[in-house]
mmCIF file of C-alpha atoms in Angstrom:
data_model
loop_
_atom_site.group_PDB
_atom_site.id
_atom_site.type_symbol
_atom_site.label_atom_id
_atom_site.label_comp_id
_atom_site.label_asym_id
_atom_site.label_seq_id
_atom_site.Cartn_x
_atom_site.Cartn_y
_atom_site.Cartn_z
ATOM 1 C CA TYR N 1 31.921 -26.470 169.329
ATOM 2 C CA ASN N 2 30.513 -25.144 172.582
ATOM 3 C CA GLY N 3 27.013 -25.972 171.403
ATOM 4 C CA TYR N 4 24.445 -26.318 168.636
ATOM 5 C CA PHE N 5 20.806 -25.615 167.958
ATOM 6 C CA SER N 6 18.859 -27.569 165.314
ATOM 7 C CA ILE N 7 16.682 -25.237 163.315
ATOM 8 C CA PRO N 8 13.058 -26.474 163.553
ATOM 9 C CA ALA N 9 11.593 -27.881 160.298
ATOM 10 C CA LEU N 10 15.051 -27.725 158.677
ATOM 11 C CA SER N 11 17.079 -30.242 160.644
ATOM 12 C CA GLY N 12 17.268 -33.774 161.913
ATOM 13 C CA TYR N 13 15.485 -35.565 159.074
ATOM 14 C CA GLY N 14 16.287 -39.252 158.789
ATOM 15 C CA VAL N 15 14.662 -42.020 156.700
ATOM 16 C CA THR N 16 15.494 -45.726 156.346
ATOM 17 C CA LEU N 17 14.059 -48.335 153.962
ATOM 18 C CA SER N 18 15.349 -51.908 154.172
ATOM 19 C CA ASN N 19 14.287 -55.373 153.022
ATOM 20 C CA SER N 20 16.571 -58.338 153.683
ATOM 21 C CA GLY N 21 14.465 -60.762 151.645
ATOM 22 C CA PHE N 22 14.117 -59.439 148.116
ATOM 23 C CA ALA N 23 14.246 -56.443 145.798
ATOM 24 C CA PHE N 24 11.370 -55.406 143.541
ATOM 25 C CA ASN N 25 13.178 -56.802 140.490
ATOM 26 C CA ASP N 26 13.136 -60.283 142.070
ATOM 27 C CA LEU N 27 9.414 -60.453 141.309
ATOM 28 C CA PHE N 28 10.265 -60.914 137.627
ATOM 29 C CA TYR N 29 12.230 -63.357 135.479
ATOM 30 C CA GLU N 30 13.042 -62.526 131.861
ATOM 31 C CA GLY N 31 10.552 -59.674 131.980
ATOM 32 C CA LYS N 32 7.657 -61.800 133.282
ATOM 33 C CA LEU N 33 6.102 -61.990 136.725
ATOM 34 C CA SER N 34 7.691 -64.983 138.489
ATOM 35 C CA PRO N 35 6.688 -65.842 142.077
ATOM 36 C CA ASN N 36 9.314 -68.607 142.223
ATOM 37 C CA SER N 37 12.009 -66.093 141.309
ATOM 38 C CA LEU N 38 10.840 -64.150 144.348
ATOM 39 C CA LEU N 39 11.193 -67.276 146.499
ATOM 40 C CA SER N 40 14.735 -67.979 145.333
ATOM 41 C CA SER N 41 15.863 -64.530 146.481
ATOM 42 C CA MET N 42 14.577 -64.978 150.040
ATOM 43 C CA GLN N 43 16.373 -66.248 153.091
ATOM 44 C CA ASN N 44 14.670 -68.549 155.587
ATOM 45 C CA LYS N 45 14.030 -65.555 157.860
ATOM 46 C CA ASN N 46 13.619 -62.040 156.476
ATOM 47 C CA ALA N 47 12.848 -58.530 157.688
ATOM 48 C CA PHE N 48 11.284 -55.449 156.087
ATOM 49 C CA ASN N 49 11.651 -52.053 157.742
ATOM 50 C CA ILE N 50 10.623 -48.448 157.084
ATOM 51 C CA SER N 51 11.444 -45.826 159.706
ATOM 52 C CA SER N 52 11.636 -42.052 159.944
ATOM 53 C CA ALA N 53 12.565 -39.413 162.506
ATOM 54 C CA VAL N 54 12.806 -35.639 162.628
ATOM 55 C CA ASP N 55 14.215 -33.431 165.381
ATOM 56 C CA VAL N 56 11.568 -30.822 166.174
ATOM 57 C CA ILE N 57 13.923 -29.469 168.837
ATOM 58 C CA GLY N 58 17.623 -30.261 169.193
ATOM 59 C CA ILE N 59 19.947 -28.343 171.535
ATOM 60 C CA GLY N 60 23.417 -29.132 172.857
ATOM 61 C CA LEU N 61 25.671 -27.116 175.188
ATOM 62 C CA LYS N 62 29.197 -27.731 176.491
ATOM 63 C CA PHE N 63 30.304 -26.830 180.017
ATOM 64 C CA GLY N 64 33.986 -27.586 180.491
ATOM 65 C CA LYS N 65 34.285 -31.370 180.238
ATOM 66 C CA ASN N 66 30.519 -31.844 180.277
ATOM 67 C CA PHE N 67 28.089 -31.800 177.376
ATOM 68 C CA ILE N 68 24.303 -31.670 177.792
ATOM 69 C CA ALA N 69 21.810 -32.203 174.957
ATOM 70 C CA LEU N 70 18.030 -32.038 174.593
ATOM 71 C CA ASN N 71 15.924 -33.442 171.765
ATOM 72 C CA ILE N 72 12.216 -33.715 170.969
ATOM 73 C CA THR N 73 11.793 -36.145 168.078
ATOM 74 C CA PRO N 74 8.671 -37.737 166.551
ATOM 75 C CA LYS N 75 9.511 -41.227 165.275
ATOM 76 C CA THR N 76 7.672 -43.754 163.117
ATOM 77 C CA ASP N 77 8.713 -47.358 162.558
ATOM 78 C CA PHE N 78 7.220 -50.258 160.582
ATOM 79 C CA THR N 79 8.954 -53.642 160.878
ATOM 80 C CA LEU N 80 7.805 -56.966 159.415
ATOM 81 C CA ASP N 81 9.513 -60.312 160.006
ATOM 82 C CA TYR N 82 8.500 -62.996 157.501
ATOM 83 C CA SER N 83 9.620 -66.524 156.638
ATOM 84 C CA LYS N 84 10.298 -68.071 153.233
ATOM 85 C CA SER N 85 8.225 -71.173 154.002
ATOM 86 C CA VAL N 86 5.013 -69.149 154.298
ATOM 87 C CA PHE N 87 5.460 -67.596 150.849
ATOM 88 C CA ASP N 88 6.410 -71.003 149.424
ATOM 89 C CA PHE N 89 3.203 -72.469 150.811
ATOM 90 C CA LEU N 90 0.990 -69.656 149.482
ATOM 91 C CA ILE N 91 2.589 -69.762 146.020
ATOM 92 C CA ASN N 92 3.104 -73.504 145.483
ATOM 93 C CA GLY N 93 0.538 -75.091 147.783
ATOM 94 C CA ASN N 94 1.084 -77.954 150.207
ATOM 95 C CA GLY N 95 2.242 -80.628 147.731
ATOM 96 C CA LYS N 96 5.842 -80.581 148.967
ATOM 97 C CA TYR N 97 4.842 -80.643 152.638
ATOM 98 C CA ILE N 98 3.050 -84.021 152.760
ATOM 99 C CA GLY N 99 3.313 -85.380 156.291
ATOM 100 C CA GLN N 100 5.039 -82.215 157.476
ATOM 101 C CA SER N 101 4.089 -79.134 159.464
ATOM 102 C CA ILE N 102 4.691 -75.582 158.324
ATOM 103 C CA ALA N 103 5.270 -73.182 161.211
ATOM 104 C CA LEU N 104 4.825 -69.445 160.955
ATOM 105 C CA ASP N 105 7.538 -68.960 163.573
ATOM 106 C CA GLY N 106 9.297 -65.676 163.009
ATOM 107 C CA PHE N 107 6.296 -64.113 161.259
ATOM 108 C CA SER N 108 5.481 -60.911 163.147
ATOM 109 C CA PHE N 109 5.004 -57.198 162.613
ATOM 110 C CA ASP N 110 4.985 -53.937 164.525
ATOM 111 C CA VAL N 111 3.928 -50.439 163.439
ATOM 112 C CA SER N 112 4.668 -47.724 166.004
ATOM 113 C CA SER N 113 4.537 -43.953 166.127
ATOM 114 C CA TYR N 114 5.702 -42.084 169.199
ATOM 115 C CA LEU N 115 7.210 -38.846 170.487
ATOM 116 C CA GLU N 116 10.668 -39.022 172.061
ATOM 117 C CA THR N 117 11.871 -36.404 174.547
ATOM 118 C CA GLY N 118 15.491 -37.037 175.467
ATOM 119 C CA ILE N 119 18.086 -35.508 177.776
ATOM 120 C CA GLY N 120 21.674 -36.542 177.122
ATOM 121 C CA TYR N 121 24.814 -36.115 179.197
ATOM 122 C CA THR N 122 28.413 -36.801 178.106
ATOM 123 C CA ARG N 123 31.466 -36.518 180.319
ATOM 124 C CA GLU N 124 35.154 -36.377 179.356
ATOM 125 C CA ILE N 125 36.382 -38.660 182.111
ATOM 126 C CA ASN N 126 40.060 -38.190 181.214
ATOM 127 C CA ASP N 127 42.225 -37.413 178.185
ATOM 128 C CA LYS N 128 41.397 -40.807 176.649
ATOM 129 C CA LEU N 129 37.917 -41.775 177.805
ATOM 130 C CA SER N 130 34.515 -40.161 177.441
ATOM 131 C CA ALA N 131 31.130 -41.734 178.118
ATOM 132 C CA GLY N 132 27.544 -40.646 178.001
ATOM 133 C CA ALA N 133 23.879 -41.581 178.222
ATOM 134 C CA ARG N 134 20.579 -40.251 176.954
ATOM 135 C CA VAL N 135 17.439 -40.804 179.038
ATOM 136 C CA LYS N 136 14.241 -40.672 176.982
ATOM 137 C CA LEU N 137 10.610 -40.187 177.938
ATOM 138 C CA LEU N 138 8.353 -41.691 175.263
ATOM 139 C CA SER N 139 4.748 -40.872 174.458
ATOM 140 C CA GLY N 140 2.910 -43.360 172.249
ATOM 141 C CA LEU N 141 0.823 -41.992 169.372
ATOM 142 C CA GLY N 142 -0.254 -45.177 167.556
ATOM 143 C CA ASN N 143 0.543 -48.893 167.325
ATOM 144 C CA VAL N 144 -0.483 -52.162 165.672
ATOM 145 C CA ASN N 145 1.463 -55.378 166.262
ATOM 146 C CA GLY N 146 1.068 -59.120 165.868
ATOM 147 C CA ASP N 147 3.049 -62.281 166.539
ATOM 148 C CA PHE N 148 2.102 -65.480 164.680
ATOM 149 C CA ASP N 149 4.598 -67.892 166.213
ATOM 150 C CA GLY N 150 1.699 -70.027 167.480
ATOM 151 C CA ILE N 151 0.347 -70.989 164.026
ATOM 152 C CA SER N 152 1.249 -74.253 162.306
ATOM 153 C CA LEU N 153 -0.196 -76.061 159.251
ATOM 154 C CA HIS N 154 0.087 -79.852 158.894
ATOM 155 C CA THR N 155 -0.673 -81.849 155.719
ATOM 156 C CA ASP N 156 -1.974 -85.387 156.362
ATOM 157 C CA PRO N 157 0.080 -87.980 154.390
ATOM 158 C CA ASP N 158 -2.985 -90.164 153.713
ATOM 159 C CA ASP N 159 -5.756 -87.839 152.546
ATOM 160 C CA TYR N 160 -3.796 -84.549 152.122
ATOM 161 C CA THR N 161 -6.176 -82.709 154.430
ATOM 162 C CA LEU N 162 -4.695 -79.617 156.032
ATOM 163 C CA THR N 163 -4.937 -79.224 159.803
ATOM 164 C CA ALA N 164 -4.224 -75.803 161.236
ATOM 165 C CA SER N 165 -3.622 -74.990 164.884
ATOM 166 C CA SER N 166 -3.301 -71.494 166.176
ATOM 167 C CA ASN N 167 -2.607 -69.423 169.236
ATOM 168 C CA PHE N 168 -1.907 -65.815 168.371
ATOM 169 C CA ALA N 169 -2.930 -62.228 169.048
ATOM 170 C CA ILE N 170 -2.990 -58.929 167.173
ATOM 171 C CA ASN N 171 -2.820 -55.834 169.379
ATOM 172 C CA ALA N 172 -3.705 -52.304 168.371
ATOM 173 C CA TYR N 173 -4.077 -48.868 169.909
ATOM 174 C CA GLY N 174 -6.930 -46.626 168.797
ATOM 175 C CA THR N 175 -7.922 -48.472 165.595
ATOM 176 C CA PHE N 176 -10.874 -50.486 166.988
ATOM 177 C CA PHE N 177 -10.113 -52.930 164.154
ATOM 178 C CA GLY N 178 -12.567 -51.171 161.872
ATOM 179 C CA ASP N 179 -15.511 -51.518 164.289
ATOM 180 C CA ASP N 180 -17.494 -48.306 163.703
ATOM 181 C CA GLU N 181 -19.924 -48.959 166.555
ATOM 182 C CA LEU N 182 -17.135 -49.382 169.093
ATOM 183 C CA ALA N 183 -15.395 -46.292 167.692
ATOM 184 C CA LYS N 184 -18.540 -44.237 168.301
ATOM 185 C CA GLN N 185 -18.859 -45.662 171.796
ATOM 186 C CA MET N 186 -15.227 -45.043 172.787
ATOM 187 C CA GLY N 187 -14.662 -41.811 170.875
ATOM 188 C CA ASP N 188 -11.465 -40.878 169.086
ATOM 189 C CA PRO N 189 -8.301 -41.402 171.131
ATOM 190 C CA PRO N 190 -6.459 -38.161 171.930
ATOM 191 C CA TYR N 191 -3.444 -37.383 169.779
ATOM 192 C CA PHE N 192 -1.392 -37.061 172.955
ATOM 193 C CA ASN N 193 -2.431 -39.612 175.573
ATOM 194 C CA PRO N 194 -0.595 -39.014 178.882
ATOM 195 C CA ASN N 195 -1.156 -42.673 179.821
ATOM 196 C CA ASN N 196 0.782 -43.953 176.787
ATOM 197 C CA LEU N 197 4.153 -43.550 178.427
ATOM 198 C CA GLY N 198 7.423 -45.363 177.962
ATOM 199 C CA PHE N 199 11.064 -45.127 178.856
ATOM 200 C CA GLY N 200 14.249 -45.479 176.830
ATOM 201 C CA ILE N 201 17.968 -45.085 177.264
ATOM 202 C CA ASP N 202 21.006 -44.766 174.983
ATOM 203 C CA LEU N 203 24.529 -45.564 176.189
ATOM 204 C CA GLY N 204 27.815 -44.706 174.464
ATOM 205 C CA VAL N 205 31.561 -44.608 175.018
ATOM 206 C CA ASN N 206 34.666 -43.302 173.172
ATOM 207 C CA TYR N 207 38.233 -44.337 173.965
ATOM 208 C CA GLN N 208 41.389 -42.763 172.500
ATOM 209 C CA LEU N 209 43.540 -45.857 172.080
ATOM 210 C CA SER N 210 46.499 -43.875 170.686
ATOM 211 C CA ASP N 211 47.186 -40.513 169.103
ATOM 212 C CA ASN N 212 45.671 -41.714 165.816
ATOM 213 C CA ILE N 213 43.216 -44.444 166.799
ATOM 214 C CA LYS N 214 39.865 -44.064 168.566
ATOM 215 C CA ILE N 215 37.399 -46.882 169.336
ATOM 216 C CA PHE N 216 33.731 -46.367 170.085
ATOM 217 C CA GLY N 217 30.571 -48.265 170.908
ATOM 218 C CA SER N 218 26.960 -47.604 171.792
ATOM 219 C CA ILE N 219 23.622 -49.233 172.496
ATOM 220 C CA VAL N 220 20.605 -47.226 171.344
ATOM 221 C CA ASP N 221 16.898 -47.550 172.124
ATOM 222 C CA LEU N 222 16.830 -49.825 175.117
ATOM 223 C CA GLY N 223 13.286 -49.403 176.417
ATOM 224 C CA TYR N 224 9.569 -49.947 176.084
ATOM 225 C CA LEU N 225 6.213 -48.249 175.445
ATOM 226 C CA LYS N 226 2.939 -48.912 177.260
ATOM 227 C CA TRP N 227 -0.361 -48.521 175.387
ATOM 228 C CA SER N 228 -3.387 -47.802 177.614
ATOM 229 C CA GLU N 229 -7.143 -47.071 177.582
ATOM 230 C CA TYR N 230 -7.693 -47.440 173.838
ATOM 231 C CA GLY N 231 -5.711 -50.661 173.472
ATOM 232 C CA GLU N 232 -7.389 -53.730 171.995
ATOM 233 C CA THR N 233 -6.524 -57.285 171.043
ATOM 234 C CA LEU N 234 -7.869 -59.841 168.576
ATOM 235 C CA TYR N 235 -6.840 -63.295 169.753
ATOM 236 C CA ASN N 236 -7.321 -67.001 169.208
ATOM 237 C CA ASP N 237 -6.769 -69.545 171.972
ATOM 238 C CA GLY N 238 -5.972 -72.610 169.908
ATOM 239 C CA VAL N 239 -8.876 -73.343 167.555
ATOM 240 C CA SER N 240 -7.948 -75.983 164.982
ATOM 241 C CA PHE N 241 -9.663 -77.001 161.757
ATOM 242 C CA LYS N 242 -9.277 -79.289 158.790
ATOM 243 C CA PHE N 243 -9.236 -78.066 155.204
ATOM 244 C CA ASP N 244 -9.683 -80.516 152.300
ATOM 245 C CA GLY N 245 -6.996 -78.851 150.224
ATOM 246 C CA LEU N 246 -5.699 -79.664 146.764
ATOM 247 C CA THR N 247 -2.640 -81.663 145.849
ATOM 248 C CA PHE N 248 0.221 -79.972 144.079
ATOM 249 C CA ASP N 249 -0.951 -81.072 140.586
ATOM 250 C CA GLU N 250 -4.606 -80.383 141.306
ATOM 251 C CA PHE N 251 -3.714 -76.913 142.451
ATOM 252 C CA PHE N 252 -2.175 -75.939 139.114
ATOM 253 C CA ASN N 253 -4.867 -77.718 137.085
ATOM 254 C CA SER N 254 -7.576 -75.885 138.989
ATOM 255 C CA GLU N 255 -5.850 -72.571 138.305
ATOM 256 C CA GLU N 256 -5.789 -73.261 134.578
ATOM 257 C CA ASN N 257 -9.358 -74.611 134.289
ATOM 258 C CA ASN N 258 -11.292 -72.569 136.807
ATOM 259 C CA ASN N 259 -12.999 -69.663 135.059
ATOM 260 C CA ASP N 260 -13.937 -67.762 138.187
ATOM 261 C CA GLY N 261 -10.295 -67.396 139.197
ATOM 262 C CA SER N 262 -10.592 -69.245 142.517
ATOM 263 C CA ASN N 263 -7.633 -71.377 143.538
ATOM 264 C CA PHE N 264 -6.050 -73.121 146.478
ATOM 265 C CA SER N 265 -4.819 -69.924 148.129
ATOM 266 C CA ASP N 266 -8.214 -68.212 147.877
ATOM 267 C CA ASP N 267 -10.014 -71.228 149.361
ATOM 268 C CA LEU N 268 -7.517 -71.481 152.187
ATOM 269 C CA ILE N 269 -7.690 -67.791 153.094
ATOM 270 C CA ASP N 270 -11.520 -67.857 153.062
ATOM 271 C CA THR N 271 -11.484 -70.885 155.349
ATOM 272 C CA LEU N 272 -9.010 -69.268 157.736
ATOM 273 C CA MET N 273 -11.177 -66.159 158.005
ATOM 274 C CA SER N 274 -14.380 -68.093 158.653
ATOM 275 C CA THR N 275 -13.121 -70.682 161.129
ATOM 276 C CA PHE N 276 -10.496 -68.992 163.300
ATOM 277 C CA ASN N 277 -13.220 -67.501 165.517
ATOM 278 C CA LEU N 278 -11.209 -64.489 166.652
ATOM 279 C CA GLN N 279 -12.195 -62.908 169.956
ATOM 280 C CA ARG N 280 -11.850 -59.280 170.969
ATOM 281 C CA SER N 281 -11.081 -57.573 174.269
ATOM 282 C CA GLN N 282 -9.810 -54.239 175.529
ATOM 283 C CA ILE N 283 -6.363 -54.361 177.107
ATOM 284 C CA SER N 284 -3.303 -52.378 178.055
ATOM 285 C CA TYR N 285 -0.155 -53.818 176.547
ATOM 286 C CA THR N 286 3.556 -53.105 176.222
ATOM 287 C CA THR N 287 5.899 -53.088 173.213
ATOM 288 C CA ARG N 288 9.702 -53.003 173.168
ATOM 289 C CA LEU N 289 11.810 -50.557 171.198
ATOM 290 C CA LYS N 290 13.934 -51.896 168.335
ATOM 291 C CA SER N 291 17.356 -51.703 169.946
ATOM 292 C CA GLN N 292 20.466 -50.974 167.894
ATOM 293 C CA ILE N 293 24.124 -51.745 168.605
ATOM 294 C CA TYR N 294 27.162 -49.917 167.186
ATOM 295 C CA ALA N 295 30.878 -50.701 167.520
ATOM 296 C CA GLY N 296 33.818 -49.390 165.532
ATOM 297 C CA ALA N 297 37.103 -47.579 165.271
ATOM 298 C CA SER N 298 38.547 -44.541 163.485
ATOM 299 C CA PHE N 299 42.092 -43.905 162.311
ATOM 300 C CA ASN N 300 43.452 -40.407 161.685
ATOM 301 C CA PHE N 301 45.812 -40.998 158.766
ATOM 302 C CA THR N 302 46.723 -37.295 158.741
ATOM 303 C CA ASP N 303 45.212 -34.150 160.220
ATOM 304 C CA TYR N 304 42.901 -34.044 157.198
ATOM 305 C CA ILE N 305 42.200 -37.695 156.306
ATOM 306 C CA VAL N 306 40.260 -40.143 158.514
ATOM 307 C CA PHE N 307 39.329 -43.816 157.993
ATOM 308 C CA GLN N 308 36.605 -45.639 159.893
ATOM 309 C CA GLY N 309 35.150 -49.112 160.262
ATOM 310 C CA MET N 310 31.871 -49.949 162.000
ATOM 311 C CA LEU N 311 29.606 -52.872 162.833
ATOM 312 C CA HIS N 312 25.905 -52.264 163.363
ATOM 313 C CA GLY N 313 23.075 -54.535 164.468
ATOM 314 C CA ARG N 314 19.328 -53.956 164.720
ATOM 315 C CA VAL N 315 17.250 -56.186 166.995
ATOM 316 C CA PHE N 316 13.636 -57.148 166.342
ATOM 317 C CA ASN N 317 11.678 -60.169 167.576
ATOM 318 C CA ASN N 318 14.820 -61.498 169.312
ATOM 319 C CA LYS N 319 16.767 -61.608 166.028
ATOM 320 C CA LEU N 320 19.833 -59.531 165.148
ATOM 321 C CA TYR N 321 20.091 -58.024 161.635
ATOM 322 C CA PRO N 322 23.743 -57.033 161.044
ATOM 323 C CA MET N 323 25.481 -54.474 158.826
ATOM 324 C CA TYR N 324 29.111 -53.401 158.389
ATOM 325 C CA MET N 325 30.520 -50.178 156.979
ATOM 326 C CA PHE N 326 33.916 -48.765 156.003
ATOM 327 C CA SER N 327 34.537 -45.126 155.214
ATOM 328 C CA GLY N 328 37.173 -42.605 154.284
ATOM 329 C CA GLY N 329 36.783 -38.915 154.962
ATOM 330 C CA ILE N 330 38.547 -35.616 154.436
ATOM 331 C CA ASN N 331 38.360 -32.604 156.746
ATOM 332 C CA LEU N 332 39.304 -29.231 155.260
ATOM 333 C CA LYS N 333 39.986 -27.143 158.327
ATOM 334 C CA ARG N 334 36.613 -26.427 159.952
ATOM 335 C CA TRP N 335 34.512 -25.460 156.978
ATOM 336 C CA LEU N 336 34.059 -28.715 155.071
ATOM 337 C CA SER N 337 33.968 -32.424 155.832
ATOM 338 C CA ALA N 338 33.270 -35.057 153.169
ATOM 339 C CA LYS N 339 33.057 -38.823 153.376
ATOM 340 C CA LEU N 340 32.684 -41.874 151.128
ATOM 341 C CA THR N 341 31.288 -45.097 152.588
ATOM 342 C CA TYR N 342 30.997 -48.739 151.624
ATOM 343 C CA SER N 343 28.584 -51.030 153.473
ATOM 344 C CA GLY N 344 27.349 -54.601 153.388
ATOM 345 C CA ILE N 345 23.737 -55.170 154.405
ATOM 346 C CA ASN N 346 20.925 -57.574 153.504
ATOM 347 C CA LYS N 347 23.413 -59.703 151.538
ATOM 348 C CA THR N 348 24.085 -56.805 149.143
ATOM 349 C CA TYR N 349 27.647 -55.582 148.626
ATOM 350 C CA ASN N 350 27.383 -52.653 146.212
ATOM 351 C CA ASN N 351 26.269 -49.987 148.682
ATOM 352 C CA ILE N 352 28.355 -46.869 148.066
ATOM 353 C CA GLY N 353 27.377 -43.883 150.155
ATOM 354 C CA ALA N 354 28.513 -40.319 150.687
ATOM 355 C CA GLY N 355 28.144 -37.512 153.171
ATOM 356 C CA VAL N 356 29.034 -33.845 153.321
ATOM 357 C CA ILE N 357 29.065 -31.327 156.186
ATOM 358 C CA LEU N 358 29.445 -27.657 155.325
ATOM 359 C CA HIS N 359 30.227 -25.067 157.996
ATOM 360 C CA ALA N 360 29.120 -21.681 156.687
ATOM 361 C CA GLY N 361 29.854 -19.356 159.561
ATOM 362 C CA ALA N 362 27.460 -20.176 162.376
ATOM 363 C CA PHE N 363 25.412 -22.490 160.158
ATOM 364 C CA GLN N 364 26.149 -26.162 159.665
ATOM 365 C CA LEU N 365 24.521 -27.935 156.708
ATOM 366 C CA TYR N 366 24.739 -31.713 156.364
ATOM 367 C CA ALA N 367 23.429 -34.431 154.036
ATOM 368 C CA MET N 368 24.293 -38.140 154.037
ATOM 369 C CA MET N 369 23.132 -41.288 152.240
ATOM 370 C CA ASP N 370 24.282 -44.899 152.616
ATOM 371 C CA ASN N 371 23.416 -46.109 149.095
ATOM 372 C CA ILE N 372 23.656 -43.503 146.334
ATOM 373 C CA TYR N 373 23.739 -46.144 143.592
ATOM 374 C CA GLY N 374 20.433 -47.481 144.894
ATOM 375 C CA LEU N 375 18.698 -44.255 143.896
ATOM 376 C CA THR N 376 19.482 -45.003 140.247
ATOM 377 C CA GLN N 377 18.441 -48.676 140.505
ATOM 378 C CA ILE N 378 15.396 -48.614 142.790
ATOM 379 C CA ASP N 379 14.034 -51.939 141.502
ATOM 380 C CA TYR N 380 17.303 -53.692 142.482
ATOM 381 C CA THR N 381 17.717 -51.940 145.820
ATOM 382 C CA LYS N 382 17.248 -53.628 149.203
ATOM 383 C CA ASN N 383 18.190 -50.711 151.419
ATOM 384 C CA LEU N 384 18.219 -46.918 151.430
ATOM 385 C CA SER N 385 19.097 -44.674 154.352
ATOM 386 C CA GLY N 386 19.697 -40.950 154.480
ATOM 387 C CA SER N 387 19.603 -37.846 156.650
ATOM 388 C CA PHE N 388 19.932 -34.090 156.223
ATOM 389 C CA GLY N 389 19.465 -30.844 158.110
ATOM 390 C CA VAL N 390 20.697 -27.417 159.185
ATOM 391 C CA ASN N 391 22.158 -26.543 162.590
ATOM 392 C CA PHE N 392 23.220 -23.316 164.231
ATOM 393 C CA THR N 393 26.581 -23.851 165.991
ATOM 394 C CA PHE N 394 28.547 -22.020 168.689
ATOM 395 C CA LYS N 395 32.328 -21.972 168.303
ATOM 396 C CA ASP N 396 34.659 -23.267 170.969
ATOM 397 C CA LYS N 397 36.447 -20.146 172.270
ATOM 398 C CA ASP N 398 39.297 -22.132 173.758
ATOM 399 C CA ASP N 399 39.969 -23.726 170.385
ATOM 400 C CA GLU N 400 40.057 -20.314 168.725
ATOM 401 C CA LYS N 401 42.657 -19.122 171.236
ATOM 402 C CA VAL N 402 44.843 -22.109 170.440
ATOM 403 C CA LYS N 403 44.646 -21.336 166.733
ATOM 404 C CA LYS N 404 45.602 -17.684 167.246
ATOM 405 C CA SER N 405 48.569 -18.566 169.398
#
């Protein structure tokens, strides 16, 4: 096509839900709530993610061997990294950690909402190679993030007392951490703050290895966002304390015999809240985008049948979360494309997806989902991802001349 225009409010919708650690059904064993069943399903390091995006404006135009695209896209992303040891400690107490330290390394979260305005350029360098980039101006709308790598809990082997040391910070933009007085003093942050600016870039390349085989790769969302004026931090510079905790057996006995419902976890959380002595200050701070990496190849079996394989990785908190996908598709001239996919992600291997693209004259309708089976088994599902929309397309006149001849 010579170009496309995404119809506002009808195109560019995309949603992803993913949890590498557990599915909802893992909370239960033989129909009963079982925290230890939850633990057994976790890996040492886990990630939970919900993200969404919608193209308010999407335009692309082709000029000879050049293609230029513009997009304005609000995006929202919530990512939580969590470790199995923390849940083990909260559920089972410190009985199995006598003389050891439990580190919260890898426990972090980030919630971001921002507006992306991107300009993309792709060039057909020769008959085999094309490459492109998208430069993106970002405007931050809201953020809360925290990194708890500095917290550790040590259980004394002699008296079982629990010593905690900490050095962490929680940053936020515009929330004031629930402080109504400060909110009145500062006023509500503007929905669009011109000082909350960031920069991002996407890079991609396609190479026609042979008549039937094409390889491709891209790096998406390299960049950062700066949060200014209404940014705040709650921090702790290393306060430590001792907690006279319960042994493993005492913990369970106290749960059974205590009528007011208090237990080891409640006592510990209350102590943490009262002794950590968090301090507050106003700051400007910077967050990084969650970069994504794609690499794959496609094979045209015939003019109508195409097979593809792809590797994908998402980066958060310096850790790569991988996924692979294989697909087979059929193209019926220019009016219909359909595809079946199989992917492995979050240690699940039953993810069957499908996509369809319908060209009805100048209108292009598309809908895709990576895990159709997951919709029928939500409580067993660890990942769902889908997109849909409607575009208005402009035909390639040169291609029409070739067909007529």
